[in-house]
Tab-separated table of C-alpha atoms in Angstrom:
chain	number	residue	atom	x	y	z
A	1	UNK	CA	0.237	-0.081	0.240
A	2	UNK	CA	1.581	3.028	-0.895
A	3	UNK	CA	1.650	6.601	1.474
A	4	UNK	CA	-1.064	8.233	-0.055
A	5	UNK	CA	-3.389	5.438	0.013
A	6	UNK	CA	-5.685	4.798	3.480
A	7	UNK	CA	-5.900	1.536	5.187
A	8	UNK	CA	-9.795	3.174	6.320
A	9	UNK	CA	-11.817	4.484	3.399
A	10	UNK	CA	-14.714	6.985	4.542
A	11	UNK	CA	-17.274	8.084	2.042
A	12	UNK	CA	-21.053	8.137	1.075
A	13	UNK	CA	-23.472	6.570	-1.592
A	14	UNK	CA	-23.832	9.154	-4.796
A	15	UNK	CA	-22.129	12.930	-4.632
A	16	UNK	CA	-24.261	14.805	-6.428
A	17	UNK	CA	-26.773	15.469	-3.817
A	18	UNK	CA	-24.967	16.303	-0.810
A	19	UNK	CA	-24.571	19.698	0.866
A	20	UNK	CA	-20.600	20.354	0.167
A	21	UNK	CA	-20.892	22.560	-2.616
A	22	UNK	CA	-21.474	26.019	-3.136
A	23	UNK	CA	-24.394	27.667	-4.691
A	24	UNK	CA	-24.419	27.285	-8.274
A	25	UNK	CA	-21.800	24.480	-8.440
A	26	UNK	CA	-22.664	22.319	-11.394
A	27	UNK	CA	-23.136	18.595	-11.884
A	28	UNK	CA	-19.695	17.750	-13.764
A	29	UNK	CA	-18.115	19.601	-11.157
A	30	UNK	CA	-18.906	18.224	-8.152
A	31	UNK	CA	-16.994	15.230	-7.909
A	32	UNK	CA	-14.203	16.698	-7.745
A	33	UNK	CA	-15.085	18.737	-5.137
A	34	UNK	CA	-16.323	15.761	-3.220
A	35	UNK	CA	-12.887	14.082	-3.706
A	36	UNK	CA	-11.413	17.024	-1.416
A	37	UNK	CA	-13.374	15.925	1.403
A	38	UNK	CA	-13.793	11.897	0.948
A	39	UNK	CA	-11.283	9.069	-0.336
A	40	UNK	CA	-13.736	7.175	-1.637
A	41	UNK	CA	-17.406	7.073	-3.303
A	42	UNK	CA	-20.303	4.893	-4.051
A	43	UNK	CA	-21.685	4.840	-7.660
A	44	UNK	CA	-24.997	3.897	-7.607
A	45	UNK	CA	-25.954	5.419	-10.899
A	46	UNK	CA	-24.906	2.323	-12.525
A	47	UNK	CA	-27.505	0.327	-10.934
A	48	UNK	CA	-29.920	1.939	-13.611
A	49	UNK	CA	-27.634	1.906	-16.456
A	50	UNK	CA	-24.770	0.794	-16.847
A	51	UNK	CA	-22.337	3.727	-17.525
A	52	UNK	CA	-20.870	4.539	-20.840
A	53	UNK	CA	-16.446	4.389	-20.775
A	54	UNK	CA	-16.432	7.712	-21.691
A	55	UNK	CA	-17.912	8.838	-18.357
A	56	UNK	CA	-16.011	6.251	-16.223
A	57	UNK	CA	-12.885	7.970	-17.656
A	58	UNK	CA	-13.990	11.523	-16.789
A	59	UNK	CA	-14.594	10.254	-13.194
A	60	UNK	CA	-11.148	8.903	-13.109
A	61	UNK	CA	-9.518	12.192	-14.677
A	62	UNK	CA	-11.561	14.243	-11.730
A	63	UNK	CA	-10.304	12.296	-9.359
A	64	UNK	CA	-6.766	12.270	-7.173
A	65	UNK	CA	-4.709	8.726	-7.478
A	66	UNK	CA	-5.552	6.780	-4.630
A	67	UNK	CA	-9.113	7.731	-4.910
A	68	UNK	CA	-11.207	4.912	-5.233
A	69	UNK	CA	-14.912	3.506	-6.459
A	70	UNK	CA	-17.552	1.201	-5.073
A	71	UNK	CA	-19.518	0.608	-8.420
A	72	UNK	CA	-22.690	-0.809	-8.216
A	73	UNK	CA	-23.712	-3.610	-10.408
A	74	UNK	CA	-26.581	-3.107	-12.674
A	75	UNK	CA	-29.777	-4.233	-11.898
A	76	UNK	CA	-30.750	-7.101	-14.369
A	77	UNK	CA	-27.363	-8.764	-13.110
A	78	UNK	CA	-28.594	-9.007	-9.023
A	79	UNK	CA	-31.618	-10.108	-9.472
A	80	UNK	CA	-34.011	-6.919	-9.406
A	81	UNK	CA	-35.178	-7.113	-13.035
A	82	UNK	CA	-35.362	-4.899	-16.609
A	83	UNK	CA	-36.512	-1.289	-16.396
A	84	UNK	CA	-39.452	-0.868	-18.044
A	85	UNK	CA	-38.582	0.607	-21.528
A	86	UNK	CA	-34.670	-0.278	-21.085
A	87	UNK	CA	-33.709	-2.950	-24.213
A	88	UNK	CA	-33.502	-6.786	-23.936
A	89	UNK	CA	-29.973	-7.651	-23.851
A	90	UNK	CA	-28.562	-11.299	-23.073
A	91	UNK	CA	-26.927	-11.815	-19.878
A	92	UNK	CA	-23.417	-12.468	-21.306
A	93	UNK	CA	-23.605	-9.150	-23.833
A	94	UNK	CA	-24.901	-6.758	-19.969
A	95	UNK	CA	-21.805	-8.934	-18.239
A	96	UNK	CA	-19.374	-7.443	-21.087
A	97	UNK	CA	-20.699	-4.076	-21.293
A	98	UNK	CA	-20.481	-3.787	-17.418
A	99	UNK	CA	-16.642	-5.277	-17.566
A	100	UNK	CA	-16.481	-2.604	-20.509
A	101	UNK	CA	-17.744	0.423	-18.731
A	102	UNK	CA	-15.075	-0.628	-15.251
A	103	UNK	CA	-12.114	-0.989	-17.618
A	104	UNK	CA	-11.179	2.929	-16.914
A	105	UNK	CA	-11.291	2.572	-13.235
A	106	UNK	CA	-9.125	-1.086	-13.415
A	107	UNK	CA	-6.643	0.754	-15.439
A	108	UNK	CA	-6.260	3.427	-13.479
A	109	UNK	CA	-6.359	1.267	-10.052
A	110	UNK	CA	-9.201	2.873	-8.724
A	111	UNK	CA	-11.642	0.209	-8.559
A	112	UNK	CA	-12.605	-0.720	-5.335
A	113	UNK	CA	-15.401	-3.397	-5.863
A	114	UNK	CA	-17.964	-4.400	-8.165
A	115	UNK	CA	-21.032	-4.181	-5.660
A	116	UNK	CA	-23.744	-6.781	-6.342
A	117	UNK	CA	-26.378	-6.036	-3.693
A	118	UNK	CA	-29.054	-8.773	-4.371
A	119	UNK	CA	-33.071	-8.309	-3.535
A	120	UNK	CA	-34.608	-8.516	-0.327
A	121	UNK	CA	-36.763	-12.161	-1.655
A	122	UNK	CA	-32.931	-13.800	-2.983
A	123	UNK	CA	-33.483	-16.120	0.001
A	124	UNK	CA	-30.724	-18.897	0.314
A	125	UNK	CA	-31.505	-21.316	-1.687
A	126	UNK	CA	-29.549	-23.939	-4.161
A	127	UNK	CA	-29.966	-21.630	-7.146
A	128	UNK	CA	-29.326	-18.720	-5.806
A	129	UNK	CA	-25.752	-20.288	-4.662
A	130	UNK	CA	-25.470	-21.132	-8.135
A	131	UNK	CA	-26.222	-18.036	-9.465
A	132	UNK	CA	-23.884	-15.869	-7.538
A	133	UNK	CA	-20.802	-18.340	-8.429
A	134	UNK	CA	-21.940	-17.300	-11.910
A	135	UNK	CA	-21.538	-13.986	-11.412
A	136	UNK	CA	-18.177	-14.252	-9.878
A	137	UNK	CA	-16.666	-16.657	-12.486
A	138	UNK	CA	-17.696	-13.579	-15.480
A	139	UNK	CA	-15.963	-11.255	-12.853
A	140	UNK	CA	-13.510	-13.147	-12.372
A	141	UNK	CA	-10.652	-10.625	-12.409
A	142	UNK	CA	-12.769	-7.851	-10.576
A	143	UNK	CA	-13.242	-7.657	-7.050
A	144	UNK	CA	-16.809	-8.787	-6.502
A	145	UNK	CA	-18.914	-7.578	-2.909
A	146	UNK	CA	-22.262	-8.861	-1.838
A	147	UNK	CA	-24.696	-7.794	-0.401
A	148	UNK	CA	-27.873	-9.399	1.170
A	149	UNK	CA	-30.870	-8.215	2.064
A	150	UNK	CA	-32.984	-11.707	3.280
A	151	UNK	CA	-32.239	-12.654	6.017
A	152	UNK	CA	-32.237	-16.242	5.418
A	153	UNK	CA	-28.688	-16.215	4.544
A	154	UNK	CA	-27.623	-15.499	7.741
A	155	UNK	CA	-30.148	-17.851	10.154
A	156	UNK	CA	-28.241	-19.900	12.837
A	157	UNK	CA	-28.345	-23.175	10.676
A	158	UNK	CA	-26.749	-21.003	6.731
A	159	UNK	CA	-24.688	-18.218	8.835
A	160	UNK	CA	-21.186	-19.756	9.095
A	161	UNK	CA	-21.722	-22.188	6.070
A	162	UNK	CA	-22.735	-18.516	3.762
A	163	UNK	CA	-19.616	-17.293	4.574
A	164	UNK	CA	-17.934	-20.318	3.873
A	165	UNK	CA	-19.242	-19.801	0.810
A	166	UNK	CA	-17.637	-15.877	0.305
A	167	UNK	CA	-14.696	-16.837	0.910
A	168	UNK	CA	-14.353	-19.801	-0.730
A	169	UNK	CA	-15.243	-17.918	-3.860
A	170	UNK	CA	-13.137	-14.692	-2.813
A	171	UNK	CA	-16.215	-12.274	-2.219
A	172	UNK	CA	-15.918	-9.595	-0.467
A	173	UNK	CA	-18.928	-10.267	2.564
A	174	UNK	CA	-20.808	-6.373	3.011
A	175	UNK	CA	-21.094	-5.944	6.198
A	176	UNK	CA	-24.452	-4.243	6.343
A	177	UNK	CA	-25.887	-1.562	9.965
A	178	UNK	CA	-29.163	-1.284	8.843
A	179	UNK	CA	-32.510	-2.115	10.508
A	180	UNK	CA	-34.097	-5.160	11.677
A	181	UNK	CA	-37.052	-5.175	10.209
A	182	UNK	CA	-37.528	-9.067	9.624
A	183	UNK	CA	-37.126	-11.343	6.480
A	184	UNK	CA	-36.471	-8.303	4.291
A	185	UNK	CA	-33.477	-7.523	6.412
A	186	UNK	CA	-30.177	-8.743	7.656
A	187	UNK	CA	-28.502	-8.765	11.144
A	188	UNK	CA	-25.018	-7.054	11.439
A	189	UNK	CA	-22.564	-9.780	10.913
A	190	UNK	CA	-19.238	-8.256	11.825
A	191	UNK	CA	-16.932	-10.923	9.576
A	192	UNK	CA	-14.589	-10.717	7.155
A	193	UNK	CA	-14.264	-13.141	4.109
A	194	UNK	CA	-11.592	-11.522	1.709
A	195	UNK	CA	-8.081	-10.573	3.048
A	196	UNK	CA	-8.061	-7.242	1.066
A	197	UNK	CA	-11.313	-5.703	2.309
A	198	UNK	CA	-14.073	-4.894	4.634
A	199	UNK	CA	-17.032	-3.221	3.366
A	200	UNK	CA	-19.811	-1.730	5.592
A	201	UNK	CA	-22.499	0.176	4.498
A	202	UNK	CA	-24.667	2.335	6.668
A	203	UNK	CA	-28.404	2.413	6.054
A	204	UNK	CA	-29.754	4.254	9.049
A	205	UNK	CA	-32.051	2.545	11.651
A	206	UNK	CA	-35.097	3.329	10.186
A	207	UNK	CA	-37.541	0.717	10.909
A	208	UNK	CA	-40.910	2.071	10.460
A	209	UNK	CA	-39.987	2.959	7.004
A	210	UNK	CA	-37.932	0.074	5.904
A	211	UNK	CA	-40.417	-2.411	4.894
A	212	UNK	CA	-43.682	0.263	3.705
A	213	UNK	CA	-42.743	-0.115	-0.056
A	214	UNK	CA	-46.550	1.005	-0.712
A	215	UNK	CA	-45.804	4.202	-0.398
A	216	UNK	CA	-44.692	6.464	-3.672
A	217	UNK	CA	-41.820	7.592	-1.793
A	218	UNK	CA	-40.725	4.559	0.125
A	219	UNK	CA	-37.194	4.897	-0.927
A	220	UNK	CA	-36.369	8.184	0.362
A	221	UNK	CA	-38.102	6.680	3.624
A	222	UNK	CA	-36.386	3.696	3.785
A	223	UNK	CA	-32.438	6.136	4.000
A	224	UNK	CA	-34.386	8.606	6.708
A	225	UNK	CA	-32.105	8.143	9.050
A	226	UNK	CA	-29.626	10.318	11.069
A	227	UNK	CA	-27.137	8.660	13.450
A	228	UNK	CA	-26.557	9.800	17.128
A	229	UNK	CA	-22.525	10.019	18.057
A	230	UNK	CA	-23.768	6.988	20.618
A	231	UNK	CA	-24.512	4.973	17.684
A	232	UNK	CA	-21.694	6.044	15.709
A	233	UNK	CA	-19.630	5.326	18.642
A	234	UNK	CA	-20.306	1.959	19.199
A	235	UNK	CA	-18.776	1.266	15.431
A	236	UNK	CA	-16.007	2.124	16.758
A	237	UNK	CA	-14.434	-1.308	18.192
A	238	UNK	CA	-15.988	-2.640	15.297
A	239	UNK	CA	-13.968	-0.979	13.039
A	240	UNK	CA	-10.565	-1.233	14.736
A	241	UNK	CA	-11.218	-4.944	15.006
A	242	UNK	CA	-11.805	-5.456	11.475
A	243	UNK	CA	-9.001	-2.935	10.880
A	244	UNK	CA	-6.931	-6.505	12.422
A	245	UNK	CA	-8.299	-8.610	9.804
A	246	UNK	CA	-7.907	-7.234	6.261
A	247	UNK	CA	-5.649	-4.415	4.426
A	248	UNK	CA	-8.491	-1.768	4.255
A	249	UNK	CA	-11.583	-1.345	5.186
A	250	UNK	CA	-14.352	1.050	3.341
A	251	UNK	CA	-17.326	2.428	5.010
A	252	UNK	CA	-19.763	4.158	3.162
A	253	UNK	CA	-22.935	6.095	4.334
A	254	UNK	CA	-26.386	5.717	2.478
A	255	UNK	CA	-28.590	7.657	5.034
A	256	UNK	CA	-28.852	10.260	2.715
A	257	UNK	CA	-32.823	10.872	1.759
A	258	UNK	CA	-32.781	13.708	4.512
A	259	UNK	CA	-29.223	14.744	4.084
A	260	UNK	CA	-27.651	12.869	6.579
A	261	UNK	CA	-25.009	10.804	4.998
A	262	UNK	CA	-21.878	13.727	4.970
A	263	UNK	CA	-22.793	14.638	8.339
A	264	UNK	CA	-22.565	10.742	9.747
A	265	UNK	CA	-19.102	10.228	7.596
A	266	UNK	CA	-17.798	13.690	8.753
A	267	UNK	CA	-18.638	12.475	12.255
A	268	UNK	CA	-17.227	8.810	11.924
A	269	UNK	CA	-13.727	10.250	10.617
A	270	UNK	CA	-13.836	12.541	13.731
A	271	UNK	CA	-14.725	9.576	16.265
A	272	UNK	CA	-12.273	7.479	14.466
A	273	UNK	CA	-9.391	10.358	14.706
A	274	UNK	CA	-8.935	9.755	10.983
A	275	UNK	CA	-7.295	12.363	8.673
A	276	UNK	CA	-7.310	11.282	4.882
A	277	UNK	CA	-3.961	10.914	2.947
A	278	UNK	CA	-4.596	12.220	-0.683
A	279	UNK	CA	-7.762	14.228	-1.248
A	280	UNK	CA	-7.903	16.606	-4.192
A	281	UNK	CA	-7.099	20.511	-2.861
A	282	UNK	CA	-9.730	22.091	-1.507
A	283	UNK	CA	-11.246	25.440	-2.842
A	284	UNK	CA	-10.962	28.130	-1.222
A	285	UNK	CA	-12.787	30.847	-0.404
A	286	UNK	CA	-11.373	34.706	-0.717
A	287	UNK	CA	-13.559	35.968	1.794
């Protein structure tokens, strides 16, 4: 690990909608400003559409050498199905398009992981295990992180087998801080399955809003949560534990429905007493 890489990375999910930018900042300018605050970001737009290579190249160019991206896998590769009006493409074509999209980040050594977030109905079953193996083979040269949203993977009879499976397939187990809201949520499983990386995603703890899928704004409600200092203080010992097991720990905050993710991330930095190396230069105000 070079001197300007951070053994603990903290960032947020997406960079467009946070309270980091001066009024009037254009969308194309935001990533460069974001990279002055955090060393890593999750790219969530790739869940809805595979990004063109030119866009990925621009993001690479807009960030410092040590900056890292966690890229969400396209939804048709994670069992979420095809969006209305999206073109019908064979599975192998989707894989090839996704790999081509990732190429600029891989060349620049800025791809931290590809996040395969499986849906709440994706239970622990033979067909789903088989599919994850298929994904791993298709993306064999890429760091693959797996996030489950179905409790069955971590029931007592399956928990150890799930972790062993991820370890055998050289997948990164995504550790989740999220509401405990029934079958469509997973418990905190503080376990690593890959020596290179631990990835933690903070979704908030809004139990009431987590499963309220009948409302038109349920996605906004689901991630509406402001972590208290006491709640994040619990994570200091967890992060120190993970730090002993892997080369790098990445913490990503997804509690941004009401703009709380940046504040949570910066509070976590303070609690861990972290100052990041290799950030982009901050724009200084004259007055």
